[in-house]
Short mmCIF file of C-alpha atoms and ligand atoms in Angstrom, two decimals:
data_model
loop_
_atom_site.label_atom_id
_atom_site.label_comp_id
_atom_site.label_asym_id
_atom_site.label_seq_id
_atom_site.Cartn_x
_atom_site.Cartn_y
_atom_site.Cartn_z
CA UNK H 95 33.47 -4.73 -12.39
CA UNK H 96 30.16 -5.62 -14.18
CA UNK H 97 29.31 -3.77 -16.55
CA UNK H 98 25.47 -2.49 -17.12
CA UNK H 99 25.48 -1.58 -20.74
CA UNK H 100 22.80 0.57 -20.23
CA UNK H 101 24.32 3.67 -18.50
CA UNK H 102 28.37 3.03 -17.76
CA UNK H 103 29.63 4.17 -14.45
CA UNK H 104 32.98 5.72 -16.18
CA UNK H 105 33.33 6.97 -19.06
CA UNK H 106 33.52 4.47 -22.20
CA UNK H 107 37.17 4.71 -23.69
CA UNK H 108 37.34 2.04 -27.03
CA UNK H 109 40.60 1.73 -29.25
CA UNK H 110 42.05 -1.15 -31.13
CA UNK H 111 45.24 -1.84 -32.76
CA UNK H 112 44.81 -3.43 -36.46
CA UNK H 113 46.91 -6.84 -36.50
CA UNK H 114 49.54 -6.96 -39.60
CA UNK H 115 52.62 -8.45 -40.39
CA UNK H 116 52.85 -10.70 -37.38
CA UNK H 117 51.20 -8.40 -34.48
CA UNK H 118 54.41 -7.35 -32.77
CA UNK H 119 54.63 -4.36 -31.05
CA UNK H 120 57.56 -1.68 -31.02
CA UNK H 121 58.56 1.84 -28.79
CA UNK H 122 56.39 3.56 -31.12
CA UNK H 123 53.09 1.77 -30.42
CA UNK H 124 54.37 1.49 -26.79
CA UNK H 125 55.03 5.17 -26.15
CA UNK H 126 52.47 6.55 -28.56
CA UNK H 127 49.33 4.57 -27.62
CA UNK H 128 49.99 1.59 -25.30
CA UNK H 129 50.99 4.37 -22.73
CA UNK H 130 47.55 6.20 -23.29
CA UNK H 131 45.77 2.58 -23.09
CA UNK H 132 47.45 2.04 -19.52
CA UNK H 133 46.10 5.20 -17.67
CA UNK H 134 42.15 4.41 -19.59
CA UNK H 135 42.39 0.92 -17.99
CA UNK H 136 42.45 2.29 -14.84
CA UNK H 137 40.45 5.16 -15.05
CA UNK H 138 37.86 4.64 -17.75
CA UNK H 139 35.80 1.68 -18.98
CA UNK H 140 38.17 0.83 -21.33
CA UNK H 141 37.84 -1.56 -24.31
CA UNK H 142 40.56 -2.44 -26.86
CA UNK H 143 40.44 -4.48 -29.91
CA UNK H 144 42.43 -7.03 -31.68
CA UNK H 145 41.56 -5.52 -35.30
CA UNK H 146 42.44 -8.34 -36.88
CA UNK H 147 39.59 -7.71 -39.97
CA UNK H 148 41.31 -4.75 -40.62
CA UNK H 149 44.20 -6.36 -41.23
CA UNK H 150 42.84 -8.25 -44.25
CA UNK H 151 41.88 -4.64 -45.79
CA UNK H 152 46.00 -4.89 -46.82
CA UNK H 153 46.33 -8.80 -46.51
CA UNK H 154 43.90 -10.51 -48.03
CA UNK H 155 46.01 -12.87 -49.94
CA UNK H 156 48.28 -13.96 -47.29
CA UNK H 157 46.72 -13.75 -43.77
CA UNK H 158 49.03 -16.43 -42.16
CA UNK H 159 50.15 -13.87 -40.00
CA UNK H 160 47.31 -12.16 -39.08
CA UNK H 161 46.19 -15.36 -37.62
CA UNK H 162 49.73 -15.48 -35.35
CA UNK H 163 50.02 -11.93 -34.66
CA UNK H 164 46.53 -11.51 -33.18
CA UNK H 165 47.83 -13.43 -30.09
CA UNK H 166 51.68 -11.79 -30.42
CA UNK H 167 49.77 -8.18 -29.78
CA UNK H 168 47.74 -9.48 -27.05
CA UNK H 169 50.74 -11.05 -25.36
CA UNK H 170 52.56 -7.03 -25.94
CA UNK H 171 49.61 -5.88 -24.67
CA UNK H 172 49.87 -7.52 -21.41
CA UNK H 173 53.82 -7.18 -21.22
CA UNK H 174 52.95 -3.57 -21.48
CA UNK H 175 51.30 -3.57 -18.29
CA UNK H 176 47.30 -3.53 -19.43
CA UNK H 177 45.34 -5.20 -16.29
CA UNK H 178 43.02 -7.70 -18.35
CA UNK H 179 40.69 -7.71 -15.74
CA UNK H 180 40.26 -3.67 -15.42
CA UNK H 181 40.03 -3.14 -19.38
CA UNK H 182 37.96 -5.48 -21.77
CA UNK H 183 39.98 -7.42 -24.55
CA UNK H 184 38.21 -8.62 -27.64
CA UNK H 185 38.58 -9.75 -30.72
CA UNK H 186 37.15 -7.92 -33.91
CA UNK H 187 35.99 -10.73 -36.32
CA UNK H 188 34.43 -12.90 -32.98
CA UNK H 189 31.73 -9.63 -33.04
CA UNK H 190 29.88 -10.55 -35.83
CA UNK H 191 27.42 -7.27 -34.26
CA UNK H 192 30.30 -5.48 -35.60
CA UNK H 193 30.00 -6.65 -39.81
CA UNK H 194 25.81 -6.19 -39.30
CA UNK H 195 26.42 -2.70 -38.11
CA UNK H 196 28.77 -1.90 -40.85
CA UNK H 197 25.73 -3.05 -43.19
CA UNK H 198 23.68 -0.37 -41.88
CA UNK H 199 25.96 2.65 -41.89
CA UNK H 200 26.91 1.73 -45.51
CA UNK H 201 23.23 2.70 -46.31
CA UNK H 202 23.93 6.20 -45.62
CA UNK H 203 27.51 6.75 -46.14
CA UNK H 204 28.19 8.43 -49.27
CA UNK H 205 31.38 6.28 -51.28
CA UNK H 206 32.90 10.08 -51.76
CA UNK H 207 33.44 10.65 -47.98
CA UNK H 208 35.03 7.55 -48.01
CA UNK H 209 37.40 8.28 -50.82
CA UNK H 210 38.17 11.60 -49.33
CA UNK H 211 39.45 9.97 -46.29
CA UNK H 212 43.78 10.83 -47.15
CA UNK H 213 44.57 7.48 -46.30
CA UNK H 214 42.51 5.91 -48.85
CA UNK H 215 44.58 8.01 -51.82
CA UNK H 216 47.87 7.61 -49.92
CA UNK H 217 47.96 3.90 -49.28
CA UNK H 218 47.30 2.86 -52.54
CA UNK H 219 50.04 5.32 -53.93
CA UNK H 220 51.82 3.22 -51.51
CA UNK H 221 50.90 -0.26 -51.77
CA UNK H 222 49.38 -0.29 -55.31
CA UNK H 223 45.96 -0.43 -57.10
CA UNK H 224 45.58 -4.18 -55.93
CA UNK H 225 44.77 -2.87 -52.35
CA UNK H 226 41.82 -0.61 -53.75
CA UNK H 227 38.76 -3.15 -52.90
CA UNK H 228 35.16 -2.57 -51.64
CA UNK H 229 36.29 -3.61 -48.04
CA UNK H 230 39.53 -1.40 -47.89
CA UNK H 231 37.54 1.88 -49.09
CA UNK H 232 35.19 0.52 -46.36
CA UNK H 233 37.90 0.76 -43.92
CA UNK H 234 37.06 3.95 -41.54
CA UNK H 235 33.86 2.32 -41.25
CA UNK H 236 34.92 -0.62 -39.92
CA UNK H 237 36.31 1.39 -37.91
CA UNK H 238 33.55 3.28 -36.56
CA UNK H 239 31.85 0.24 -35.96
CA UNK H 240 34.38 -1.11 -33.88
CA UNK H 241 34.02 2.13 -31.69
CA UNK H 242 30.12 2.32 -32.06
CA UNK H 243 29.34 -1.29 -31.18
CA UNK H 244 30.39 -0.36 -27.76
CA UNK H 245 29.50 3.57 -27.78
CA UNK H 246 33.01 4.65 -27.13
CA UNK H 247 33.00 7.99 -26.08
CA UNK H 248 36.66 8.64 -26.30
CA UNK H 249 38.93 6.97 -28.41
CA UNK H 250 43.10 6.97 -27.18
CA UNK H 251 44.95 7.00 -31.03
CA UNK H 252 48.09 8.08 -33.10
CA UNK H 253 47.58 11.83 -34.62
CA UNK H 254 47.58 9.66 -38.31
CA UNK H 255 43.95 8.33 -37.46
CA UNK H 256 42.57 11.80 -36.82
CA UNK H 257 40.90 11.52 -40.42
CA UNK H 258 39.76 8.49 -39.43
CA UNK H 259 38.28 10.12 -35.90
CA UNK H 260 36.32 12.86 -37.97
CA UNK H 261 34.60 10.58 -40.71
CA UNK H 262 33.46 8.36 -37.94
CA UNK H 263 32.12 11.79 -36.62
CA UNK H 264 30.04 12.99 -39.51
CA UNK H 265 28.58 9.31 -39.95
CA UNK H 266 27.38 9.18 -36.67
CA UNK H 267 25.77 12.87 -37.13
CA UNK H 268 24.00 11.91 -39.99
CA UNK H 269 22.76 8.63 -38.26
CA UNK H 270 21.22 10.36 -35.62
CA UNK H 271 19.62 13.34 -37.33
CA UNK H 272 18.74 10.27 -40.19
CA UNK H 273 16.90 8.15 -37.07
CA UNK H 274 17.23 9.68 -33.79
CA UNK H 275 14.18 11.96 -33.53
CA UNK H 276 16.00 14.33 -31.36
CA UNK H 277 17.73 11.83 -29.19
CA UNK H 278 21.21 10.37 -29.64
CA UNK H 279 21.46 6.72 -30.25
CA UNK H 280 25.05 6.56 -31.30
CA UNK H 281 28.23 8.49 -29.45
CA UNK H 282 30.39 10.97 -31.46
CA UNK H 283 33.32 9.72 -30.75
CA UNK H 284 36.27 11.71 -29.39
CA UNK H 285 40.00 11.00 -30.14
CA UNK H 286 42.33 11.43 -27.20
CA UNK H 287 46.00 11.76 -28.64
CA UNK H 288 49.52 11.29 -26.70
CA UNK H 289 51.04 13.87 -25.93
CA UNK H 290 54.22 12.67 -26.90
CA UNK H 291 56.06 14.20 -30.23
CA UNK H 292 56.48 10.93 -32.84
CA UNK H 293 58.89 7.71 -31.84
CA UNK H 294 61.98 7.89 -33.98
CA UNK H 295 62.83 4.64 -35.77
CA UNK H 296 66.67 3.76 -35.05
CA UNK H 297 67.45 5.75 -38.89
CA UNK H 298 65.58 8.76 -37.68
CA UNK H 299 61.97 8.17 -39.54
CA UNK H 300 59.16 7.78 -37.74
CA UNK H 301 59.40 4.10 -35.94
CA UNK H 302 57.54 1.97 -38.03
CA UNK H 303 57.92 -2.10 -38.96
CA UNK H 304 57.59 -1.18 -42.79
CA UNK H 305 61.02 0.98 -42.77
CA UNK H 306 62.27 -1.85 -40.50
CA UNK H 307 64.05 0.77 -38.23
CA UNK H 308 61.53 -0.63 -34.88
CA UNK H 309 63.43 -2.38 -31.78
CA UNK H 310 60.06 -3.84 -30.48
CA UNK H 311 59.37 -4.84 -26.78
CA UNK H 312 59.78 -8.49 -27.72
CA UNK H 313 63.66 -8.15 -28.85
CA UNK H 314 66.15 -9.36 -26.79
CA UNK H 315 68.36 -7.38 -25.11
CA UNK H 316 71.17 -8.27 -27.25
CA UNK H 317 69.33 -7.44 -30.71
CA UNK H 318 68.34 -4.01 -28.59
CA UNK H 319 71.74 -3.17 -28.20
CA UNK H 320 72.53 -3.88 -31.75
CA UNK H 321 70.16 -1.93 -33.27
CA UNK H 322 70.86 0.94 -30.77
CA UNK H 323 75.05 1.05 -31.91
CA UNK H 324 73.67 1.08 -35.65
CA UNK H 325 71.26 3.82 -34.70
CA UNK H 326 71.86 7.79 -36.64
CA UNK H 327 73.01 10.69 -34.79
CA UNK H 328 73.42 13.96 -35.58
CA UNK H 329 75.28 13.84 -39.32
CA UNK H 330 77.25 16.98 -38.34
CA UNK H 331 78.83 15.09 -35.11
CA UNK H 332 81.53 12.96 -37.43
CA UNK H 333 84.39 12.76 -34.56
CA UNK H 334 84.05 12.36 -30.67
CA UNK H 335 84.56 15.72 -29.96
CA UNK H 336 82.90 17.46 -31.89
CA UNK H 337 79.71 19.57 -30.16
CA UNK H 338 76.60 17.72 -31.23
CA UNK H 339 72.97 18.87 -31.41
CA UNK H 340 70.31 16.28 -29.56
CA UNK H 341 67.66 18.30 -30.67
CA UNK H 342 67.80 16.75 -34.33
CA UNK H 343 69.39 13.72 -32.59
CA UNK H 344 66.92 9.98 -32.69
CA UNK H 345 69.09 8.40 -30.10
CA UNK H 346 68.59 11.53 -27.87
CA UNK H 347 64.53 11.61 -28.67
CA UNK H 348 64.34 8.19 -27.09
CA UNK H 349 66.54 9.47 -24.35
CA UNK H 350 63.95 11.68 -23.28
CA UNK H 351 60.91 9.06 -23.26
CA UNK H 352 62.74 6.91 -21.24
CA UNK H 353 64.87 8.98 -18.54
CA UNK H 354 64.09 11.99 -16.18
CA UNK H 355 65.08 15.77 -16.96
CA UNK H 356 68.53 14.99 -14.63
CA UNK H 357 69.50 12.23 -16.81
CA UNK H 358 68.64 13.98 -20.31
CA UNK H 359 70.50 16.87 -19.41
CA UNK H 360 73.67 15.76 -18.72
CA UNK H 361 73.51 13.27 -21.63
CA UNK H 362 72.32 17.09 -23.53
CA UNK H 363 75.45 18.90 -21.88
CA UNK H 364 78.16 16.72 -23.12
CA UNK H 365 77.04 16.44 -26.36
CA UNK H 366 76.77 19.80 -26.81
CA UNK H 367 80.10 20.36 -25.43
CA UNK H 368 81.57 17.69 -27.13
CA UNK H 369 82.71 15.88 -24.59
CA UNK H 370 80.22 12.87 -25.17
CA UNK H 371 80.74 11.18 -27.92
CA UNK H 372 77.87 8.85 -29.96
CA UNK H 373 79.19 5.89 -29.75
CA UNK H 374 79.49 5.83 -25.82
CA UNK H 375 76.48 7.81 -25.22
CA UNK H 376 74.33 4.85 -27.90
CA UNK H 377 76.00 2.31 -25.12
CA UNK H 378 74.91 3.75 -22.02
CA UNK H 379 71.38 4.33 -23.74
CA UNK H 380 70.87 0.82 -24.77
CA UNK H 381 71.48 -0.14 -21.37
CA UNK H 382 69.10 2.24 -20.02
CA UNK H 383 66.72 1.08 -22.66
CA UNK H 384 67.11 -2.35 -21.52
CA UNK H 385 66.82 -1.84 -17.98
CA UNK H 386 63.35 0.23 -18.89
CA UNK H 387 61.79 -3.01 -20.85
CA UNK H 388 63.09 -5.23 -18.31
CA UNK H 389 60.10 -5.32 -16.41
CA UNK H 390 57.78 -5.19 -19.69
CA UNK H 391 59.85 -7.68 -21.23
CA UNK H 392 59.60 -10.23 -17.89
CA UNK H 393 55.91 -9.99 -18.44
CA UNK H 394 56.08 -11.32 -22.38
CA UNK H 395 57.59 -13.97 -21.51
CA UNK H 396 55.32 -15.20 -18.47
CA UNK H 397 52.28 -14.82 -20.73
CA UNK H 398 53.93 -16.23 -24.07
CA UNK H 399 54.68 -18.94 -22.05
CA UNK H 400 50.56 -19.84 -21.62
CA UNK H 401 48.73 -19.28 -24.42
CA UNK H 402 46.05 -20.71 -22.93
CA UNK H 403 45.54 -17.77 -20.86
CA UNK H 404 45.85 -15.14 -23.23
CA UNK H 405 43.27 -17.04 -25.47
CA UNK H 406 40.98 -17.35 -22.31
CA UNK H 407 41.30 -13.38 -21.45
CA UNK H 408 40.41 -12.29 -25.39
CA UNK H 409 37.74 -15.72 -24.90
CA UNK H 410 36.35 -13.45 -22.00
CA UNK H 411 36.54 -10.19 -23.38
CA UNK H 412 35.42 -11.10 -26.16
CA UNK H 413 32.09 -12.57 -24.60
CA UNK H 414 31.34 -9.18 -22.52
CA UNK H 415 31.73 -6.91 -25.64
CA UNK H 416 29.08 -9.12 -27.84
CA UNK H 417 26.52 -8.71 -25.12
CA UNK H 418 26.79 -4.91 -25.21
CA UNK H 419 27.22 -5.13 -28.94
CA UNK H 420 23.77 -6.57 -28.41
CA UNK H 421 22.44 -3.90 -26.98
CA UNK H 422 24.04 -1.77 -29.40
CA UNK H 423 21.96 -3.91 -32.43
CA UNK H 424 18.69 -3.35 -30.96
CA UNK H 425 19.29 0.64 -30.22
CA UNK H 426 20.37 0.59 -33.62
CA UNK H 427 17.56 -1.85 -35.70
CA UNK H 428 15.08 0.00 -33.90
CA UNK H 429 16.00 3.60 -34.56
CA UNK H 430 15.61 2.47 -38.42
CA UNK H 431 12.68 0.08 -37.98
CA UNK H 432 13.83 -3.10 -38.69
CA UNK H 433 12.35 -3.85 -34.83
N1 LIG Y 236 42.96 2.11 -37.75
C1 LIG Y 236 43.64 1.97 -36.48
C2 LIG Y 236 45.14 2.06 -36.74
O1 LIG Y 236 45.60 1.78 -37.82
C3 LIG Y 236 43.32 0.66 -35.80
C4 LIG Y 236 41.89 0.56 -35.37
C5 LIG Y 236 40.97 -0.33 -35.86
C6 LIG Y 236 41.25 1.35 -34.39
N2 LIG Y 236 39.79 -0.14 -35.22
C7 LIG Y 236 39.90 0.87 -34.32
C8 LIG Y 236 41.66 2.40 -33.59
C9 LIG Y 236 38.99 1.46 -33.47
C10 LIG Y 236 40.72 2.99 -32.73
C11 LIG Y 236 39.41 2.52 -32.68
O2 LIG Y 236 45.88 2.36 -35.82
#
């Protein structure tokens, strides 16, 4: 479809994914936003972003694997299902619109919205004072930028970037009262969240690579099963028959993202009743697990085998974003006279 940056047919959906410790994707990004991604793709002008200068925000000193997990997350991307040719693929740092725009906001972002943003406080409680730099307090407006550069209208995340969501907000009120003369030059951008409750890891936290309790869509089926049989339960069902409770149940969470009300509730009954026990219930879900990422999983492999064509569709992208990035510059140079 070609695109007329001027006035989009549909309306403009933008969301990126920032690329750390090696890109790979697990059931968490799968069922909280990759889901989302696949129903903008076909309905919306959709454009999603390898955020891979985002990931040196954290990894500055080693970005090895930024470098070989921007084209893992593409490759997940497509495995998932994403149509490259009905959604628009590009990569952050090839925008250099993107770093010029961030420029310009800075000039009217005061540094104590920034540090108000929770994440800010609460990663470097978490990762320690060395990740406190000028670019990672700059972070949500990197962000923005990514989402502005294209005027993305609604943005498909995870509930924890809803601080994120509102800063980007505020800036782009105060840009447009600052410059617009009445008129809006930049969208507010709206996030659009799953409706999904949060993907249990396989030790009941939320699914997430840095408690390494993720089976990700590129694991083998074997290494699925594993992880599955090692996966908590409930802690009060110790023998077979005793009745168990799926509601506080991980294994039975991902039970219900994966299989139809029929299913869930007979895998519910008997272990309320007792008469299913964990350890043959975990085996008939990490076959039914595997037969769901079959298909998703036949995909990886077809694209990981040609890199040359996932480096052509991010190539392409990547070219159709920078000319409406362009368009975005001059909106944005003239509304504060620089043109
Ligand atoms: N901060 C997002 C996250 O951690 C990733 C991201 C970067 C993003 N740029 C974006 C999300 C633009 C939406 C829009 O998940």
């Amino acid at each position: 479809m070609p695109i007329d940056p001027a006035r989009p047919a549909l309306p403009r959906v933008m969301s990126g994914m920032r690329v750390s410790g090696g890109g790979r994707l697990h059931l968490g990004h799968y069922f909280g936003v990759l889901k989302q991604w696949l129903v903008y793709a076909e309905t919306a002008e959709a454009f999603f972003e390898v955020a891979d200068l985002h990931g040196y925000t954290t990894e500055f000193a080693d970005p090895s694997e930024i470098r070989s997990g921007r084209d893992e997350m593409v490759i997940d991307w497509l495995a998932a299902g994403i149509d490259p040719k009905k959604a628009t693929f590009f990569l952050q740092s090839a925008v250099p619109e993107i770093a010029e725009l961030q420029l310009l906001l800075s000039m009217i972002v005061p540094v104590s919205w920034l540090e108000r943003v929770p994440t800010y406080k609460g990663q470097i409680e978490a990762l320690g004072a060395e990740i406190a730099t000028y670019g990672f307090l700059g972070y949500p407006l990197m962000q923005l930028c990514d989402i502005a550069i294209v005027k993305g209208a609604f943005v498909p995340v995870g509930r924890d970037q809803s601080a994120h969501l509102e800063f980007a907000r505020e800036v782009v009120r105060r840009f447009n009262h600052l410059y617009g003369n009445g008129t809006t030059i930049l969208v507010e951008p709206k996030p659009t969240f799953a409706q999904v409750p949060e993907v249990p890891g396989t030790d009941g936290r939320k699914m997430s690579k840095s408690y390494d309790n993720a089976i990700y869509l590129s694991d083998d089926e074997a290494t699925t099963a594993a992880k599955v049989k090692k996966m908590l339960t409930d802690p009060l069902k110790v023998r077979r028959n005793d009745p168990g409770r799926p509601e506080v149940c991980p294994v039975f969470s991902l039970w219900t993202l994966i299989a139809d009300a029929d299913r869930t509730g007979v895998v519910a009954s008997g272990c309320r009743s007792g008469e299913l026990g964990c350890v043959a219930d975990k085996a008939d879900f990490a076959e039914a697990l595997n037969a769901y990422l079959r298909p998703i999983r036949e995909r990886r492999a077809l694209y990981a085998a040609d890199p040359g064509a996932v480096d052509a569709i991010l190539a392409e992208g990547t070219a159709r974003t920078r000319e409406i990035a362009a368009q975005t510059m001059r909106d944005v140079k003239r509304a504060m006279k620089l043109l």
